[in-house]
Amino acid sequence: MSRGETPLVRDVPDEEDYTYVHRVFLQSFFTHGVLTIDEIKPVLAAIMTAHNPDRPFPEGDVTQSGFITPIIQTINAKLEPYDFEIRHARNQQTKETTYALVNKTSDSMTQLATRFTANEIAYIRRLLDAMFETNNTPTREIMAIKPMDASQLARPRRNRQSQAASMVDEDVQLQAADTGITIGEADAVLDALLADNFLQLSRSKYYSLAPRALMELHSYLKETYNETAEDEDDEPMIRIRDCEGCREIVTFGIRCNNRECGVRWHDRCANQYYSGRSAEGKKCPKCRTVCGGNVYVGERADRVPQRNSSGGGASRDEQMDEDEDEDE
Ligand SMILES: [Zn+2]
Ligand SMILES: [Zn+2]
């Protein structure tokens, strides 16, 4: 805590000083849970201006690295003993940076259990299974679901077997008690998850996990849907992989044109890696296959025929030329 002096006004607050600005900014996270960088800019500008009305603080001065990051570092130092942290991640689809207040000791699944009934939680598990098992096969890594299919999961399929080995026992127990919910109840759960920034709905109408859910659930997802090798002959099923560039989880992006290869990228990370190379020079860093950037992870994998994944320039250009930075 600062020593009761007036907080800094025009300058970036000193990292040691926890001021009015940090306090009010943290409160906006308690209210909203999740804020995109475009939502943060007016909030911080307003806080700075409220503190010193004679000198309005322009939104343009709220830059990510120069302004927001140091403020969040100071807040995180304060939150440390409470096991909370403000984290940020880039939305893989919109490329927008999203900040979320996350609990470091309990993931979203645990927290959802305090807000939904047991049958609703069982529904949310079926939703995740549909996204990460049914709609996520070696040839079609969609990791998303259409709203109508999501509603249809309201009733459990009685003898359905979860392929996730670690969950078999637990699933059997849950299924015994799980009588399902109505489609109306399923839609209400979906709406609540959307409002909570746990799910997002894309322009082409697919539900996928929003940045907040990915920030909180990445270990849960890997533990649940990735297998570990039991013996040497066993090729474990890896359903969820990290980006070759930034090492964050990929649920929307591109994959190596060699189907056997585990390399995955976010569009932007692939762009950065391959920028300036000729088409033949765009070789996978692991298997050296020439990659067209036209084999997708995420909802685009549901639309594109994936029989022959080599070649193809047009779709790559469409996907691989957006590269903007928000720190300007
Ligand atoms: Zn990446
Ligand atoms: Zn490869």
mmCIF file of C-alpha atoms and ligand atoms in Angstrom:
data_model
loop_
_atom_site.group_PDB
_atom_site.id
_atom_site.type_symbol
_atom_site.label_atom_id
_atom_site.label_comp_id
_atom_site.label_asym_id
_atom_site.label_seq_id
_atom_site.Cartn_x
_atom_site.Cartn_y
_atom_site.Cartn_z
ATOM 1 C CA MET A 1 0.000 0.000 0.000
ATOM 2 C CA SER A 2 1.263 3.483 -0.749
ATOM 3 C CA ARG A 3 1.974 5.778 2.101
ATOM 4 C CA GLY A 4 -1.186 7.790 1.795
ATOM 5 C CA GLU A 5 0.191 10.250 -0.704
ATOM 6 C CA THR A 6 -1.846 11.424 -3.643
ATOM 7 C CA PRO A 7 -1.562 8.972 -6.463
ATOM 8 C CA LEU A 8 0.351 9.830 -9.573
ATOM 9 C CA VAL A 9 -1.718 11.452 -12.176
ATOM 10 C CA ARG A 10 -0.307 11.932 -15.636
ATOM 11 C CA ASP A 11 2.526 9.467 -15.381
ATOM 12 C CA VAL A 12 2.315 5.746 -15.336
ATOM 13 C CA PRO A 13 1.787 4.794 -11.713
ATOM 14 C CA ASP A 14 4.897 3.574 -10.032
ATOM 15 C CA GLU A 15 5.021 -0.193 -9.663
ATOM 16 C CA GLU A 16 5.390 0.054 -5.931
ATOM 17 C CA ASP A 17 2.381 2.223 -5.431
ATOM 18 C CA TYR A 18 -1.068 0.790 -5.123
ATOM 19 C CA THR A 19 -3.317 3.778 -5.650
ATOM 20 C CA TYR A 20 -6.864 4.901 -6.192
ATOM 21 C CA VAL A 21 -6.393 4.079 -9.884
ATOM 22 C CA HIS A 22 -5.562 0.428 -9.144
ATOM 23 C CA ARG A 23 -8.364 0.099 -6.648
ATOM 24 C CA VAL A 24 -11.063 1.436 -8.953
ATOM 25 C CA PHE A 25 -9.714 -0.475 -11.928
ATOM 26 C CA LEU A 26 -9.749 -3.708 -9.921
ATOM 27 C CA GLN A 27 -13.349 -2.997 -8.967
ATOM 28 C CA SER A 28 -14.292 -2.915 -12.632
ATOM 29 C CA PHE A 29 -12.966 -6.483 -12.881
ATOM 30 C CA PHE A 30 -15.072 -7.518 -9.899
ATOM 31 C CA THR A 31 -18.065 -6.103 -11.752
ATOM 32 C CA HIS A 32 -17.345 -7.435 -15.239
ATOM 33 C CA GLY A 33 -14.989 -10.395 -14.738
ATOM 34 C CA VAL A 34 -13.641 -9.984 -18.238
ATOM 35 C CA LEU A 35 -12.642 -6.837 -20.116
ATOM 36 C CA THR A 36 -11.250 -6.513 -23.613
ATOM 37 C CA ILE A 37 -8.513 -4.033 -24.264
ATOM 38 C CA ASP A 38 -11.005 -1.772 -26.060
ATOM 39 C CA GLU A 39 -13.216 -1.796 -22.987
ATOM 40 C CA ILE A 40 -10.290 -1.106 -20.681
ATOM 41 C CA LYS A 41 -9.138 2.018 -22.515
ATOM 42 C CA PRO A 42 -12.183 4.227 -21.755
ATOM 43 C CA VAL A 43 -12.437 2.793 -18.213
ATOM 44 C CA LEU A 44 -8.857 3.703 -17.345
ATOM 45 C CA ALA A 45 -9.086 7.059 -19.110
ATOM 46 C CA ALA A 46 -12.236 7.827 -17.082
ATOM 47 C CA ILE A 47 -10.574 6.785 -13.816
ATOM 48 C CA MET A 48 -7.570 8.978 -14.530
ATOM 49 C CA THR A 49 -9.799 11.903 -15.527
ATOM 50 C CA ALA A 50 -12.050 11.502 -12.484
ATOM 51 C CA HIS A 51 -8.987 11.718 -10.352
ATOM 52 C CA ASN A 52 -7.885 14.963 -11.908
ATOM 53 C CA PRO A 53 -10.813 16.609 -13.748
ATOM 54 C CA ASP A 54 -8.752 19.639 -14.746
ATOM 55 C CA ARG A 55 -6.621 17.483 -16.981
ATOM 56 C CA PRO A 56 -8.776 15.065 -19.005
ATOM 57 C CA PHE A 57 -6.847 11.896 -19.718
ATOM 58 C CA PRO A 58 -7.135 10.859 -23.373
ATOM 59 C CA GLU A 59 -7.976 7.246 -24.197
ATOM 60 C CA GLY A 60 -5.143 7.247 -26.670
ATOM 61 C CA ASP A 61 -2.679 7.464 -23.784
ATOM 62 C CA VAL A 62 -3.894 4.114 -22.439
ATOM 63 C CA THR A 63 -1.429 1.839 -24.229
ATOM 64 C CA GLN A 64 -0.988 -1.811 -23.428
ATOM 65 C CA SER A 65 2.687 -2.165 -22.659
ATOM 66 C CA GLY A 66 3.303 1.353 -21.383
ATOM 67 C CA PHE A 67 0.227 1.823 -19.281
ATOM 68 C CA ILE A 68 -2.057 -1.169 -18.730
ATOM 69 C CA THR A 69 0.635 -3.776 -18.071
ATOM 70 C CA PRO A 70 2.335 -1.904 -15.199
ATOM 71 C CA ILE A 71 -1.027 -1.182 -13.565
ATOM 72 C CA ILE A 72 -1.978 -4.848 -13.765
ATOM 73 C CA GLN A 73 1.401 -5.945 -12.403
ATOM 74 C CA THR A 74 0.825 -3.765 -9.372
ATOM 75 C CA ILE A 75 -2.689 -5.130 -8.891
ATOM 76 C CA ASN A 76 -1.478 -8.726 -9.283
ATOM 77 C CA ALA A 77 1.150 -8.205 -6.619
ATOM 78 C CA LYS A 78 -1.680 -7.129 -4.313
ATOM 79 C CA LEU A 79 -3.898 -10.072 -5.284
ATOM 80 C CA GLU A 80 -1.177 -12.684 -4.873
ATOM 81 C CA PRO A 81 -2.010 -13.669 -1.259
ATOM 82 C CA TYR A 82 -5.629 -14.237 -2.260
ATOM 83 C CA ASP A 83 -4.771 -16.556 -5.161
ATOM 84 C CA PHE A 84 -6.365 -14.254 -7.699
ATOM 85 C CA GLU A 85 -4.687 -12.848 -10.760
ATOM 86 C CA ILE A 86 -5.596 -10.737 -13.772
ATOM 87 C CA ARG A 87 -4.454 -12.649 -16.843
ATOM 88 C CA HIS A 88 -4.715 -11.804 -20.476
ATOM 89 C CA ALA A 89 -5.000 -13.801 -23.661
ATOM 90 C CA ARG A 90 -5.630 -12.995 -27.264
ATOM 91 C CA ASN A 91 -8.961 -14.078 -28.659
ATOM 92 C CA GLN A 92 -7.941 -16.527 -31.389
ATOM 93 C CA GLN A 93 -10.786 -15.476 -33.669
ATOM 94 C CA THR A 94 -11.136 -11.737 -33.192
ATOM 95 C CA LYS A 95 -7.446 -11.334 -32.256
ATOM 96 C CA GLU A 96 -8.584 -8.973 -29.521
ATOM 97 C CA THR A 97 -6.704 -9.052 -26.215
ATOM 98 C CA THR A 98 -8.934 -10.021 -23.302
ATOM 99 C CA TYR A 99 -8.166 -9.560 -19.608
ATOM 100 C CA ALA A 100 -9.834 -11.697 -16.959
ATOM 101 C CA LEU A 101 -9.736 -11.906 -13.207
ATOM 102 C CA VAL A 102 -9.023 -15.571 -12.528
ATOM 103 C CA ASN A 103 -8.862 -17.674 -9.434
ATOM 104 C CA LYS A 104 -5.509 -19.454 -9.464
ATOM 105 C CA THR A 105 -6.541 -22.335 -7.229
ATOM 106 C CA SER A 106 -9.864 -23.407 -8.668
ATOM 107 C CA ASP A 107 -10.677 -23.752 -12.349
ATOM 108 C CA SER A 108 -13.939 -22.777 -13.996
ATOM 109 C CA MET A 109 -15.352 -26.278 -13.734
ATOM 110 C CA THR A 110 -15.053 -26.129 -9.969
ATOM 111 C CA GLN A 111 -16.544 -22.662 -9.847
ATOM 112 C CA LEU A 112 -19.413 -23.609 -12.153
ATOM 113 C CA ALA A 113 -20.343 -26.329 -9.688
ATOM 114 C CA THR A 114 -21.289 -23.635 -7.196
ATOM 115 C CA ARG A 115 -23.718 -22.009 -9.629
ATOM 116 C CA PHE A 116 -25.325 -24.842 -11.549
ATOM 117 C CA THR A 117 -27.195 -27.954 -10.475
ATOM 118 C CA ALA A 118 -25.580 -31.401 -10.764
ATOM 119 C CA ASN A 119 -27.632 -32.134 -13.884
ATOM 120 C CA GLU A 120 -26.606 -28.835 -15.427
ATOM 121 C CA ILE A 121 -22.949 -29.556 -14.674
ATOM 122 C CA ALA A 122 -23.368 -32.978 -16.297
ATOM 123 C CA TYR A 123 -24.782 -31.123 -19.310
ATOM 124 C CA ILE A 124 -21.764 -28.790 -19.412
ATOM 125 C CA ARG A 125 -19.505 -31.861 -19.404
ATOM 126 C CA ARG A 126 -21.445 -33.310 -22.337
ATOM 127 C CA LEU A 127 -21.017 -29.990 -24.093
ATOM 128 C CA LEU A 128 -17.250 -30.081 -23.556
ATOM 129 C CA ASP A 129 -17.127 -33.752 -24.623
ATOM 130 C CA ALA A 130 -18.971 -32.861 -27.821
ATOM 131 C CA MET A 131 -16.562 -30.021 -28.551
ATOM 132 C CA PHE A 132 -13.352 -31.819 -27.651
ATOM 133 C CA GLU A 133 -14.132 -35.458 -28.508
ATOM 134 C CA THR A 134 -17.036 -35.825 -30.945
ATOM 135 C CA ASN A 135 -16.165 -32.670 -32.907
ATOM 136 C CA ASN A 136 -12.432 -33.110 -32.549
ATOM 137 C CA THR A 137 -11.155 -36.086 -34.493
ATOM 138 C CA PRO A 138 -7.721 -36.445 -36.116
ATOM 139 C CA THR A 139 -9.161 -35.299 -39.448
ATOM 140 C CA ARG A 140 -11.597 -32.682 -38.166
ATOM 141 C CA GLU A 141 -10.393 -30.630 -35.231
ATOM 142 C CA ILE A 142 -13.442 -28.409 -34.966
ATOM 143 C CA MET A 143 -13.485 -27.907 -31.158
ATOM 144 C CA ALA A 144 -16.732 -25.969 -31.485
ATOM 145 C CA ILE A 145 -20.405 -26.804 -31.706
ATOM 146 C CA LYS A 146 -23.501 -25.496 -33.481
ATOM 147 C CA PRO A 147 -26.197 -24.126 -31.140
ATOM 148 C CA MET A 148 -28.736 -26.697 -32.267
ATOM 149 C CA ASP A 149 -26.366 -29.589 -31.545
ATOM 150 C CA ALA A 150 -25.543 -28.012 -28.190
ATOM 151 C CA SER A 151 -29.248 -27.879 -27.239
ATOM 152 C CA GLN A 152 -29.689 -31.506 -28.261
ATOM 153 C CA LEU A 153 -27.184 -32.579 -25.606
ATOM 154 C CA ALA A 154 -29.777 -31.776 -22.942
ATOM 155 C CA ARG A 155 -30.587 -35.471 -22.518
ATOM 156 C CA PRO A 156 -27.722 -37.843 -21.833
ATOM 157 C CA ARG A 157 -27.237 -40.732 -24.205
ATOM 158 C CA ARG A 158 -27.525 -43.694 -21.905
ATOM 159 C CA ASN A 159 -24.745 -45.971 -23.015
ATOM 160 C CA ARG A 160 -22.472 -43.339 -24.352
ATOM 161 C CA GLN A 161 -18.900 -43.880 -23.311
ATOM 162 C CA SER A 162 -16.576 -41.054 -22.649
ATOM 163 C CA GLN A 163 -13.377 -41.681 -24.524
ATOM 164 C CA ALA A 164 -11.443 -39.770 -21.943
ATOM 165 C CA ALA A 165 -9.891 -42.585 -19.978
ATOM 166 C CA SER A 166 -9.253 -40.634 -16.819
ATOM 167 C CA MET A 167 -12.918 -39.858 -16.425
ATOM 168 C CA VAL A 168 -14.490 -43.242 -16.993
ATOM 169 C CA ASP A 169 -15.233 -44.122 -13.394
ATOM 170 C CA GLU A 170 -16.477 -40.710 -12.486
ATOM 171 C CA ASP A 171 -18.617 -40.638 -15.617
ATOM 172 C CA VAL A 172 -20.300 -43.899 -14.848
ATOM 173 C CA GLN A 173 -21.277 -42.575 -11.439
ATOM 174 C CA LEU A 174 -22.446 -39.273 -12.834
ATOM 175 C CA GLN A 175 -24.476 -40.938 -15.533
ATOM 176 C CA ALA A 176 -26.291 -43.108 -13.074
ATOM 177 C CA ALA A 177 -27.668 -40.013 -11.378
ATOM 178 C CA ASP A 178 -27.920 -37.841 -14.457
ATOM 179 C CA THR A 179 -31.468 -37.582 -15.687
ATOM 180 C CA GLY A 180 -30.672 -34.822 -18.107
ATOM 181 C CA ILE A 181 -32.296 -31.426 -18.430
ATOM 182 C CA THR A 182 -34.848 -30.023 -20.845
ATOM 183 C CA ILE A 183 -33.824 -28.271 -24.032
ATOM 184 C CA GLY A 184 -35.114 -25.024 -22.542
ATOM 185 C CA GLU A 185 -32.880 -25.538 -19.515
ATOM 186 C CA ALA A 186 -29.944 -26.370 -21.772
ATOM 187 C CA ASP A 187 -30.494 -23.135 -23.681
ATOM 188 C CA ALA A 188 -30.596 -21.217 -20.398
ATOM 189 C CA VAL A 189 -27.264 -22.780 -19.370
ATOM 190 C CA LEU A 190 -25.791 -21.842 -22.756
ATOM 191 C CA ASP A 191 -27.020 -18.253 -22.352
ATOM 192 C CA ALA A 192 -25.535 -18.066 -18.863
ATOM 193 C CA LEU A 193 -22.192 -19.384 -20.134
ATOM 194 C CA LEU A 194 -22.223 -16.825 -22.944
ATOM 195 C CA ALA A 195 -23.040 -13.982 -20.565
ATOM 196 C CA ASP A 196 -20.226 -15.186 -18.339
ATOM 197 C CA ASN A 197 -17.665 -15.120 -21.131
ATOM 198 C CA PHE A 198 -17.143 -18.832 -20.737
ATOM 199 C CA LEU A 199 -18.515 -19.512 -24.222
ATOM 200 C CA GLN A 200 -18.449 -17.320 -27.290
ATOM 201 C CA LEU A 201 -20.653 -17.470 -30.369
ATOM 202 C CA SER A 202 -18.927 -16.753 -33.667
ATOM 203 C CA ARG A 203 -20.331 -14.896 -36.650
ATOM 204 C CA SER A 204 -20.912 -18.211 -38.407
ATOM 205 C CA LYS A 205 -22.784 -19.407 -35.314
ATOM 206 C CA TYR A 206 -20.508 -21.828 -33.579
ATOM 207 C CA TYR A 207 -20.043 -21.974 -29.834
ATOM 208 C CA SER A 208 -16.448 -22.285 -28.717
ATOM 209 C CA LEU A 209 -14.615 -21.660 -25.464
ATOM 210 C CA ALA A 210 -13.945 -17.961 -24.886
ATOM 211 C CA PRO A 211 -10.514 -16.690 -23.776
ATOM 212 C CA ARG A 212 -11.552 -16.656 -20.134
ATOM 213 C CA ALA A 213 -12.492 -20.343 -20.191
ATOM 214 C CA LEU A 214 -9.258 -21.227 -21.957
ATOM 215 C CA MET A 215 -7.211 -19.274 -19.426
ATOM 216 C CA GLU A 216 -8.866 -21.129 -16.577
ATOM 217 C CA LEU A 217 -9.405 -24.530 -18.132
ATOM 218 C CA HIS A 218 -6.295 -25.329 -20.119
ATOM 219 C CA SER A 219 -4.988 -27.881 -17.605
ATOM 220 C CA TYR A 220 -8.434 -29.389 -17.110
ATOM 221 C CA LEU A 221 -8.898 -29.790 -20.862
ATOM 222 C CA LYS A 222 -5.533 -31.450 -21.351
ATOM 223 C CA GLU A 223 -5.990 -33.766 -18.395
ATOM 224 C CA THR A 224 -9.454 -34.709 -19.572
ATOM 225 C CA TYR A 225 -9.007 -35.047 -23.317
ATOM 226 C CA ASN A 226 -5.334 -35.876 -23.867
ATOM 227 C CA GLU A 227 -4.229 -39.425 -23.187
ATOM 228 C CA THR A 228 -0.912 -40.384 -21.722
ATOM 229 C CA ALA A 229 1.013 -43.283 -23.269
ATOM 230 C CA GLU A 230 0.484 -46.462 -21.247
ATOM 231 C CA ASP A 231 3.096 -48.528 -23.084
ATOM 232 C CA GLU A 232 5.444 -47.984 -26.005
ATOM 233 C CA ASP A 233 3.184 -49.440 -28.710
ATOM 234 C CA ASP A 234 0.452 -47.175 -27.586
ATOM 235 C CA GLU A 235 0.073 -43.961 -29.568
ATOM 236 C CA PRO A 236 -1.676 -41.714 -27.071
ATOM 237 C CA MET A 237 -4.531 -39.616 -28.378
ATOM 238 C CA ILE A 238 -3.607 -35.941 -28.142
ATOM 239 C CA ARG A 239 -6.678 -33.877 -28.804
ATOM 240 C CA ILE A 240 -5.523 -30.531 -27.501
ATOM 241 C CA ARG A 241 -2.248 -28.983 -28.569
ATOM 242 C CA ASP A 242 -0.311 -25.800 -27.994
ATOM 243 C CA CYS A 243 0.727 -23.281 -30.600
ATOM 244 C CA GLU A 244 4.190 -23.758 -32.063
ATOM 245 C CA GLY A 245 4.713 -20.006 -31.764
ATOM 246 C CA CYS A 246 3.315 -18.786 -28.457
ATOM 247 C CA ARG A 247 2.814 -22.153 -26.642
ATOM 248 C CA GLU A 248 -0.764 -21.292 -25.723
ATOM 249 C CA ILE A 249 -3.584 -23.688 -26.445
ATOM 250 C CA VAL A 250 -4.958 -23.742 -30.018
ATOM 251 C CA THR A 251 -8.691 -24.194 -30.484
ATOM 252 C CA PHE A 252 -8.867 -21.952 -33.545
ATOM 253 C CA GLY A 253 -5.973 -21.746 -35.945
ATOM 254 C CA ILE A 254 -4.136 -23.818 -38.521
ATOM 255 C CA ARG A 255 -2.291 -27.114 -38.505
ATOM 256 C CA CYS A 256 0.605 -28.647 -40.360
ATOM 257 C CA ASN A 257 -0.378 -30.006 -43.777
ATOM 258 C CA ASN A 258 1.078 -33.357 -42.718
ATOM 259 C CA ARG A 259 -1.758 -34.978 -40.832
ATOM 260 C CA GLU A 260 0.615 -37.077 -38.713
ATOM 261 C CA CYS A 261 2.400 -33.992 -37.450
ATOM 262 C CA GLY A 262 1.460 -32.340 -34.179
ATOM 263 C CA VAL A 263 2.326 -28.770 -35.149
ATOM 264 C CA ARG A 264 -0.500 -26.279 -34.601
ATOM 265 C CA TRP A 265 -0.520 -22.489 -34.896
ATOM 266 C CA HIS A 266 -2.692 -19.521 -34.195
ATOM 267 C CA ASP A 267 -3.214 -17.641 -37.462
ATOM 268 C CA ARG A 268 -1.228 -14.724 -36.218
ATOM 269 C CA CYS A 269 1.631 -16.826 -34.842
ATOM 270 C CA ALA A 270 1.956 -18.717 -38.158
ATOM 271 C CA ASN A 271 1.913 -15.396 -39.954
ATOM 272 C CA GLN A 272 4.758 -14.102 -37.881
ATOM 273 C CA TYR A 273 6.812 -17.274 -38.297
ATOM 274 C CA TYR A 274 6.305 -17.623 -42.039
ATOM 275 C CA SER A 275 6.291 -13.949 -42.971
ATOM 276 C CA GLY A 276 8.577 -13.064 -45.837
ATOM 277 C CA ARG A 277 8.993 -16.674 -47.016
ATOM 278 C CA SER A 278 8.104 -17.963 -50.449
ATOM 279 C CA ALA A 279 5.349 -20.580 -50.742
ATOM 280 C CA GLU A 280 7.970 -23.386 -50.971
ATOM 281 C CA GLY A 281 9.858 -21.905 -48.044
ATOM 282 C CA LYS A 282 6.902 -22.305 -45.696
ATOM 283 C CA LYS A 283 8.127 -25.528 -44.172
ATOM 284 C CA CYS A 284 6.871 -26.965 -40.922
ATOM 285 C CA PRO A 285 9.542 -26.473 -38.235
ATOM 286 C CA LYS A 286 9.103 -30.111 -37.103
ATOM 287 C CA CYS A 287 8.442 -32.304 -40.139
ATOM 288 C CA ARG A 288 9.588 -29.962 -42.911
ATOM 289 C CA THR A 289 6.376 -30.421 -44.890
ATOM 290 C CA VAL A 290 5.541 -27.395 -47.010
ATOM 291 C CA CYS A 291 2.475 -25.865 -45.392
ATOM 292 C CA GLY A 292 -0.226 -23.895 -47.161
ATOM 293 C CA GLY A 293 -1.896 -22.533 -44.054
ATOM 294 C CA ASN A 294 -5.125 -24.011 -45.374
ATOM 295 C CA VAL A 295 -5.729 -26.871 -42.951
ATOM 296 C CA TYR A 296 -7.674 -25.586 -40.029
ATOM 297 C CA VAL A 297 -8.276 -26.115 -36.360
ATOM 298 C CA GLY A 298 -11.588 -24.722 -35.144
ATOM 299 C CA GLU A 299 -14.883 -24.090 -36.864
ATOM 300 C CA ARG A 300 -13.252 -23.543 -40.254
ATOM 301 C CA ALA A 301 -12.326 -27.249 -40.183
ATOM 302 C CA ASP A 302 -16.054 -27.937 -40.452
ATOM 303 C CA ARG A 303 -16.418 -26.037 -43.708
ATOM 304 C CA VAL A 304 -13.313 -26.851 -45.682
ATOM 305 C CA PRO A 305 -12.981 -30.218 -47.451
ATOM 306 C CA GLN A 306 -9.900 -31.813 -45.948
ATOM 307 C CA ARG A 307 -9.158 -34.651 -48.362
ATOM 308 C CA ASN A 308 -6.057 -33.175 -49.840
ATOM 309 C CA SER A 309 -4.412 -30.636 -47.683
ATOM 310 C CA SER A 310 -1.444 -29.621 -49.789
ATOM 311 C CA GLY A 311 -1.280 -26.571 -52.032
ATOM 312 C CA GLY A 312 -3.971 -23.922 -52.040
ATOM 313 C CA GLY A 313 -3.052 -20.286 -51.973
ATOM 314 C CA ALA A 314 -6.253 -18.316 -51.812
ATOM 315 C CA SER A 315 -7.562 -19.527 -48.501
ATOM 316 C CA ARG A 316 -4.178 -19.103 -46.955
ATOM 317 C CA ASP A 317 -3.984 -15.462 -47.979
ATOM 318 C CA GLU A 318 -7.416 -14.877 -46.593
ATOM 319 C CA GLN A 319 -6.408 -16.254 -43.225
ATOM 320 C CA MET A 320 -2.819 -15.277 -42.956
ATOM 321 C CA ASP A 321 -2.690 -11.609 -43.664
ATOM 322 C CA GLU A 322 -4.369 -10.100 -40.667
ATOM 323 C CA ASP A 323 -1.665 -9.031 -38.381
ATOM 324 C CA GLU A 324 -2.378 -6.019 -36.346
ATOM 325 C CA ASP A 325 -1.027 -4.966 -33.032
ATOM 326 C CA GLU A 326 -3.155 -3.182 -30.555
ATOM 327 C CA ASP A 327 -0.425 -1.288 -28.890
ATOM 328 C CA GLU A 328 -0.626 1.757 -31.101
HETATM 329 ZN ZN ZN B 1 0.157 -18.829 -30.919
HETATM 330 ZN ZN ZN B 2 4.646 -30.696 -39.486
#
